[in-house]
């Protein structure tokens, strides 16, 4: 049977052919917390399905094609792949595991009929698992559960399965969803087992479960076409690609359709190409039917959420809704004294165009004008999402400056409400007291405390979103780098009161020049420096954290004066303490309201909004 050219002739023939054809398709999304082995499992499925040649060189974590994903070890962008198993095409969508990229999750779940929940056999379900699973259950998707990393020395698979049941009940799963099947895997070794005491050598039990337990796609091929764009891609040769699922009807290459946009009048468009996935490749086809995941070309101005319909039946699907963003930052052109030296795109117009382009692809991002034409307010789901956007722009050659992140508030019944987070903390028992005290200062209230095993405890807090800004670095310092912290959006609540900002002041350069070892040596006892000897500095540039609350203007360019008098003893040794390297996320957490982060393709600098020392108000 050739599914590339579905017969759209008689209604009876179409219905009969559709019933037979759709049993050969499964659409599934994988849900997992960060670092629970999701991408490794997809790698193993691709290798065992015969997608790659025997001698083909394939990178590890092949689905993480974005550079930042490989560097951070997390999935940022939702991606599609497809494998064939005993005549059934399994379309797999890799979903991000972090709540900051929830906009990707919303679109992903609209394309599938079932989900596979992947849980670490030691850590159990964590907040990001909860976030995506809650979305999936509310959409009525059928789940299967995969307990991964069963080879870990501290694996506790049975206890984790009980925690998964508790999570399903807590999220309001219906009776059918609670009867989920379970499989146990070691993704690194490529093994799946039906039970812990079984033996296995490959992932066939998992594939059998996907085909047998998850439903075939629904949709009536006789009905008028409805295709919704859930994602966008771009090809240098054929232009913009709209990725989505055919909800009903059939689609053919070269056909003329109606494009329905929520805020624009309908208009006619013509398709030039249709693609399906085979492994990681997109392959051209002549047509597709309801239930297929496809990428289509020929419509340059299609946006996420737009619907393609038949010419005679313009009946668009509801637009894609995502949770409201909660964190805002001001993006602007670099106004520092060295602006334009390191970047290729430096004007506010170029930055605005890039942000508008990002907004078209990312439905969870908002861009608003400010009082200044040089600056824009960008609102997202969290610090991590905005930091990834900034780092991506930086690598593309953009030069910009950004403000301290702040939360978005709402006026509900005449009272100011702010976003709240459910914070899950996993720490050694020795640090429970210090962590509780740290979070109490940030208006966090403990709601649950459970032993996590092996001398560790798992704590749950409800805390304002603004209490998380700058928390991660302090938390890691207090727990000596051994603590794990995860947050999940938990609705809105009345304003929780003031939260103490950064305690220490800044050390600010008072002139332009090059930092000398002599000056750095004498300044390091005043606080923690962010720059090394030999670094170029300018007036108003933040060069360190002062040990007191006030602000200190320093001269890092001072050199030792030479005289013709020889000392009886030798000169003092200049021993330089290693400086604190401020990366992008650390800089965003550290800065105060009167400071900015200057980002270029080569450098990340901290600076005062007002550079001139005599024009800045003194900080006491």
Short mmCIF file of C-alpha atoms in Angstrom, two decimals, residues 197-516:
data_model
loop_
_atom_site.label_atom_id
_atom_site.label_comp_id
_atom_site.label_asym_id
_atom_site.label_seq_id
_atom_site.Cartn_x
_atom_site.Cartn_y
_atom_site.Cartn_z
CA UNK A 197 13.72 -10.30 36.79
CA UNK A 198 13.50 -10.79 33.00
CA UNK A 199 16.42 -11.00 30.57
CA UNK A 200 16.82 -8.92 27.44
CA UNK A 201 19.28 -7.84 24.77
CA UNK A 202 17.46 -5.09 22.85
CA UNK A 203 14.58 -2.59 22.95
CA UNK A 204 11.91 -4.78 21.34
CA UNK A 205 9.75 -4.98 24.50
CA UNK A 206 9.55 -1.17 24.47
CA UNK A 207 8.68 -1.03 20.76
CA UNK A 208 6.03 -3.74 21.23
CA UNK A 209 4.53 -1.68 24.03
CA UNK A 210 4.40 1.49 21.91
CA UNK A 211 2.66 -0.32 19.05
CA UNK A 212 0.34 -2.38 21.24
CA UNK A 213 -0.62 0.02 24.03
CA UNK A 214 -0.75 3.43 22.35
CA UNK A 215 -3.71 4.30 20.10
CA UNK A 216 -3.50 4.75 16.36
CA UNK A 217 -4.09 8.34 15.20
CA UNK A 218 -7.65 9.50 14.79
CA UNK A 219 -9.09 11.84 12.18
CA UNK A 220 -11.51 11.45 9.29
CA UNK A 221 -9.89 11.36 5.83
CA UNK A 222 -13.28 12.11 4.23
CA UNK A 223 -13.63 15.42 6.06
CA UNK A 224 -12.28 18.70 4.65
CA UNK A 225 -8.57 19.24 5.28
CA UNK A 226 -7.42 20.78 8.58
CA UNK A 227 -3.66 21.05 9.17
CA UNK A 228 -2.24 23.17 12.00
CA UNK A 229 1.31 24.51 12.02
CA UNK A 230 2.93 23.44 15.33
CA UNK A 231 6.56 24.24 14.56
CA UNK A 232 8.72 26.04 12.01
CA UNK A 233 11.99 25.21 10.31
CA UNK A 234 14.00 26.77 7.52
CA UNK A 235 15.84 25.34 4.53
CA UNK A 236 18.34 27.45 2.59
CA UNK A 237 17.03 26.10 -0.73
CA UNK A 238 13.25 25.86 -0.30
CA UNK A 239 12.58 28.45 2.43
CA UNK A 240 10.26 28.16 5.40
CA UNK A 241 8.89 24.76 6.45
CA UNK A 242 5.69 24.40 8.47
CA UNK A 243 5.66 21.27 10.67
CA UNK A 244 2.48 19.82 12.08
CA UNK A 245 -0.12 17.09 12.03
CA UNK A 246 -2.95 16.57 9.59
CA UNK A 247 -6.01 16.57 11.87
CA UNK A 248 -8.43 15.46 9.14
CA UNK A 249 -8.64 15.10 5.39
CA UNK A 250 -5.87 14.55 2.84
CA UNK A 251 -3.13 16.81 1.52
CA UNK A 252 -1.38 16.73 -1.88
CA UNK A 253 1.69 18.36 -3.31
CA UNK A 254 0.83 21.28 -5.59
CA UNK A 255 -2.65 21.76 -4.17
CA UNK A 256 -4.14 25.20 -3.48
CA UNK A 257 -5.46 25.69 0.05
CA UNK A 258 -6.80 28.41 2.35
CA UNK A 259 -4.46 29.80 5.03
CA UNK A 260 -6.36 30.90 8.15
CA UNK A 261 -4.59 33.25 10.55
CA UNK A 262 -6.32 34.36 13.81
CA UNK A 263 -5.67 38.07 13.20
CA UNK A 264 -5.56 38.32 9.39
CA UNK A 265 -8.04 37.67 6.58
CA UNK A 266 -8.00 34.24 4.95
CA UNK A 267 -6.08 33.88 1.68
CA UNK A 268 -5.21 31.19 -0.85
CA UNK A 269 -1.75 29.56 -0.91
CA UNK A 270 -0.11 26.79 -2.94
CA UNK A 271 1.98 23.94 -1.54
CA UNK A 272 5.23 23.16 -3.34
CA UNK A 273 6.56 20.21 -1.33
CA UNK A 274 5.52 17.74 1.38
CA UNK A 275 7.98 15.86 3.59
CA UNK A 276 7.81 12.92 5.98
CA UNK A 277 10.48 11.78 8.41
CA UNK A 278 12.65 8.71 7.99
CA UNK A 279 15.02 8.61 10.94
CA UNK A 280 16.46 12.11 11.16
CA UNK A 281 15.99 12.78 7.45
CA UNK A 282 13.07 14.48 5.73
CA UNK A 283 11.96 12.69 2.58
CA UNK A 284 9.65 14.11 -0.08
CA UNK A 285 6.26 12.53 -0.69
CA UNK A 286 3.35 13.30 -3.00
CA UNK A 287 0.65 13.27 -0.35
CA UNK A 288 -0.37 12.43 3.21
CA UNK A 289 -3.55 11.69 5.16
CA UNK A 290 -5.10 12.39 8.55
CA UNK A 291 -2.81 11.37 11.40
CA UNK A 292 0.48 11.94 9.56
CA UNK A 293 3.18 14.29 10.84
CA UNK A 294 4.51 16.25 7.89
CA UNK A 295 6.55 19.30 6.94
CA UNK A 296 5.23 21.43 4.07
CA UNK A 297 6.94 24.11 1.97
CA UNK A 298 5.74 26.97 -0.20
CA UNK A 299 4.15 29.32 2.38
CA UNK A 300 6.75 31.87 3.47
CA UNK A 301 4.62 33.82 5.94
CA UNK A 302 2.90 30.94 7.75
CA UNK A 303 3.09 31.20 11.55
CA UNK A 304 2.72 28.82 14.47
CA UNK A 305 -0.96 28.20 15.18
CA UNK A 306 -2.12 28.94 11.60
CA UNK A 307 -4.48 26.42 9.98
CA UNK A 308 -4.54 25.17 6.38
CA UNK A 309 -8.03 24.27 5.13
CA UNK A 310 -9.75 23.25 1.88
CA UNK A 311 -10.75 26.13 -0.37
CA UNK A 312 -14.46 25.53 0.15
CA UNK A 313 -14.29 24.81 3.91
CA UNK A 314 -12.30 27.42 5.85
CA UNK A 315 -12.77 26.05 9.38
CA UNK A 316 -9.62 26.90 11.39
CA UNK A 317 -8.54 25.05 14.51
CA UNK A 318 -8.31 26.97 17.82
CA UNK A 319 -4.98 28.83 18.19
CA UNK A 320 -2.27 27.24 20.32
CA UNK A 321 -2.47 28.48 23.90
CA UNK A 322 0.52 28.53 26.23
CA UNK A 323 0.99 29.60 29.85
CA UNK A 324 1.67 33.28 30.30
CA UNK A 325 5.36 34.30 30.58
CA UNK A 326 6.50 35.44 34.02
CA UNK A 327 10.03 36.91 33.70
CA UNK A 328 10.83 40.15 31.81
CA UNK A 329 14.12 41.76 30.74
CA UNK A 330 15.00 44.88 28.79
CA UNK A 331 17.03 44.22 25.62
CA UNK A 332 18.79 47.15 23.97
CA UNK A 333 21.64 48.16 21.72
CA UNK A 334 25.01 48.35 23.45
CA UNK A 335 25.66 51.91 24.63
CA UNK A 336 29.06 51.23 26.21
CA UNK A 337 32.23 53.06 25.12
CA UNK A 338 33.40 50.01 23.15
CA UNK A 339 30.13 49.42 21.29
CA UNK A 340 30.48 47.97 17.80
CA UNK A 341 34.02 46.66 18.19
CA UNK A 342 33.23 42.96 18.48
CA UNK A 343 29.75 42.37 17.01
CA UNK A 344 28.38 42.28 13.45
CA UNK A 345 24.78 43.23 14.35
CA UNK A 346 24.88 46.19 16.72
CA UNK A 347 21.91 48.47 16.00
CA UNK A 348 18.57 48.41 17.80
CA UNK A 349 16.83 47.78 14.46
CA UNK A 350 18.83 44.60 13.88
CA UNK A 351 18.20 43.40 17.43
CA UNK A 352 14.47 44.09 17.09
CA UNK A 353 14.27 42.17 13.80
CA UNK A 354 16.02 39.19 15.40
CA UNK A 355 13.67 39.21 18.39
CA UNK A 356 10.60 39.44 16.14
CA UNK A 357 11.92 36.47 14.17
CA UNK A 358 12.32 34.53 17.43
CA UNK A 359 8.80 35.43 18.52
CA UNK A 360 7.36 33.96 15.31
CA UNK A 361 8.96 30.62 16.16
CA UNK A 362 8.51 30.70 19.94
CA UNK A 363 4.90 31.30 20.99
CA UNK A 364 5.84 31.64 24.69
CA UNK A 365 7.88 34.81 24.06
CA UNK A 366 6.47 38.35 24.22
CA UNK A 367 8.10 41.53 22.85
CA UNK A 368 6.86 44.98 23.86
CA UNK A 369 8.09 48.50 23.17
CA UNK A 370 9.49 50.68 25.95
CA UNK A 371 9.81 54.44 26.44
CA UNK A 372 13.11 54.32 24.55
CA UNK A 373 13.22 53.37 20.86
CA UNK A 374 16.61 51.77 21.55
CA UNK A 375 15.22 49.18 24.00
CA UNK A 376 12.55 46.45 24.01
CA UNK A 377 11.00 44.45 26.84
CA UNK A 378 11.26 40.70 26.27
CA UNK A 379 9.10 38.47 28.46
CA UNK A 380 9.63 34.72 28.74
CA UNK A 381 8.92 31.69 30.91
CA UNK A 382 12.10 31.92 32.99
CA UNK A 383 15.71 33.03 33.31
CA UNK A 384 17.01 29.95 31.49
CA UNK A 385 14.86 30.53 28.40
CA UNK A 386 16.00 34.16 28.12
CA UNK A 387 19.64 33.22 28.80
CA UNK A 388 19.53 30.65 25.97
CA UNK A 389 18.05 33.27 23.63
CA UNK A 390 20.81 35.77 24.54
CA UNK A 391 23.56 33.17 24.11
CA UNK A 392 22.14 32.15 20.72
CA UNK A 393 22.08 35.78 19.54
CA UNK A 394 25.60 36.28 20.84
CA UNK A 395 26.90 33.35 18.80
CA UNK A 396 25.15 34.71 15.73
CA UNK A 397 27.17 37.93 16.01
CA UNK A 398 24.76 40.21 17.89
CA UNK A 399 25.98 42.80 20.39
CA UNK A 400 23.50 44.00 23.01
CA UNK A 401 22.95 44.91 26.64
CA UNK A 402 20.28 43.51 28.98
CA UNK A 403 18.84 44.47 32.35
CA UNK A 404 18.25 42.51 35.53
CA UNK A 405 15.40 39.98 35.18
CA UNK A 406 12.20 40.95 36.98
CA UNK A 407 8.85 39.25 37.47
CA UNK A 408 5.63 40.21 35.71
CA UNK A 409 2.77 41.08 38.07
CA UNK A 410 -1.00 41.04 37.60
CA UNK A 411 -3.82 43.08 39.08
CA UNK A 412 -6.48 40.61 40.30
CA UNK A 413 -9.53 41.98 42.14
CA UNK A 414 -7.69 45.20 42.88
CA UNK A 415 -4.67 43.48 44.46
CA UNK A 416 -1.20 42.95 43.03
CA UNK A 417 -0.47 39.25 42.36
CA UNK A 418 2.87 37.71 41.47
CA UNK A 419 3.87 34.34 39.95
CA UNK A 420 4.70 31.53 42.37
CA UNK A 421 6.90 28.46 41.96
CA UNK A 422 6.88 24.96 43.40
CA UNK A 423 10.53 24.44 44.34
CA UNK A 424 11.86 20.92 44.91
CA UNK A 425 15.23 20.70 46.69
CA UNK A 426 17.29 17.51 47.02
CA UNK A 427 20.12 17.95 49.56
CA UNK A 428 22.20 16.04 52.08
CA UNK A 429 20.58 16.00 55.52
CA UNK A 430 23.42 18.15 56.91
CA UNK A 431 22.31 21.09 54.73
CA UNK A 432 18.54 20.99 55.41
CA UNK A 433 18.77 23.75 58.02
CA UNK A 434 20.90 26.16 56.01
CA UNK A 435 18.78 25.66 52.86
CA UNK A 436 15.54 26.24 54.80
CA UNK A 437 16.98 29.46 56.22
CA UNK A 438 18.17 30.62 52.80
CA UNK A 439 14.72 30.09 51.25
CA UNK A 440 12.89 31.63 54.21
CA UNK A 441 14.74 34.89 53.49
CA UNK A 442 13.29 34.71 49.98
CA UNK A 443 9.70 34.21 51.21
CA UNK A 444 9.77 30.45 50.61
CA UNK A 445 7.40 28.27 52.67
CA UNK A 446 8.11 24.56 53.12
CA UNK A 447 5.15 22.37 52.16
CA UNK A 448 6.66 18.88 52.27
CA UNK A 449 9.75 17.07 53.54
CA UNK A 450 10.58 13.45 52.71
CA UNK A 451 13.74 11.35 53.05
CA UNK A 452 15.21 10.67 49.60
CA UNK A 453 17.47 7.83 50.80
CA UNK A 454 21.26 7.56 51.13
CA UNK A 455 21.39 10.31 53.73
CA UNK A 456 19.55 12.87 51.58
CA UNK A 457 16.24 14.70 52.00
CA UNK A 458 13.76 16.06 49.47
CA UNK A 459 12.08 19.33 50.42
CA UNK A 460 9.24 21.13 48.66
CA UNK A 461 8.71 24.89 48.96
CA UNK A 462 6.23 27.40 47.57
CA UNK A 463 8.20 30.51 46.73
CA UNK A 464 7.69 33.69 44.63
CA UNK A 465 9.33 33.55 41.20
CA UNK A 466 11.41 36.62 42.06
CA UNK A 467 12.86 34.68 44.99
CA UNK A 468 14.57 32.39 42.49
CA UNK A 469 16.47 35.21 40.79
CA UNK A 470 20.06 34.87 41.94
CA UNK A 471 19.24 31.83 44.10
CA UNK A 472 21.10 29.11 42.20
CA UNK A 473 24.64 30.35 42.84
CA UNK A 474 23.94 30.99 46.55
CA UNK A 475 22.31 27.56 46.86
CA UNK A 476 25.29 25.77 45.30
CA UNK A 477 27.68 27.66 47.59
CA UNK A 478 25.70 26.80 50.72
CA UNK A 479 25.43 23.09 49.80
CA UNK A 480 29.06 22.83 48.59
CA UNK A 481 27.82 22.01 45.11
CA UNK A 482 25.98 18.85 46.21
CA UNK A 483 22.40 20.15 46.16
CA UNK A 484 19.85 19.76 43.35
CA UNK A 485 17.20 22.41 42.79
CA UNK A 486 14.21 22.39 40.41
CA UNK A 487 11.29 24.78 40.04
CA UNK A 488 7.84 24.62 38.44
CA UNK A 489 5.31 27.42 37.86
CA UNK A 490 2.59 27.14 40.51
CA UNK A 491 0.04 29.84 39.72
CA UNK A 492 -0.43 33.38 41.04
CA UNK A 493 -0.64 34.65 44.60
CA UNK A 494 -0.90 38.05 46.34
CA UNK A 495 2.38 39.98 46.64
CA UNK A 496 4.49 38.20 49.25
CA UNK A 497 6.41 41.23 50.53
CA UNK A 498 9.91 42.58 50.03
CA UNK A 499 12.81 40.23 49.37
CA UNK A 500 16.31 41.30 50.32
CA UNK A 501 18.37 42.07 47.23
CA UNK A 502 22.12 41.57 46.83
CA UNK A 503 23.85 42.43 50.11
CA UNK A 504 27.28 43.47 48.84
CA UNK A 505 28.08 46.47 46.68
CA UNK A 506 30.09 46.60 43.46
CA UNK A 507 33.68 47.53 42.73
CA UNK A 508 33.56 49.88 39.74
CA UNK A 509 36.45 50.98 37.54
CA UNK A 510 36.97 54.76 37.61
CA UNK A 511 38.95 55.10 34.36
CA UNK A 512 39.74 53.38 31.07
CA UNK A 513 42.89 51.32 30.75
CA UNK A 514 44.39 47.88 31.35
CA UNK A 515 44.23 46.14 34.73
CA UNK A 516 47.75 45.72 36.14
#
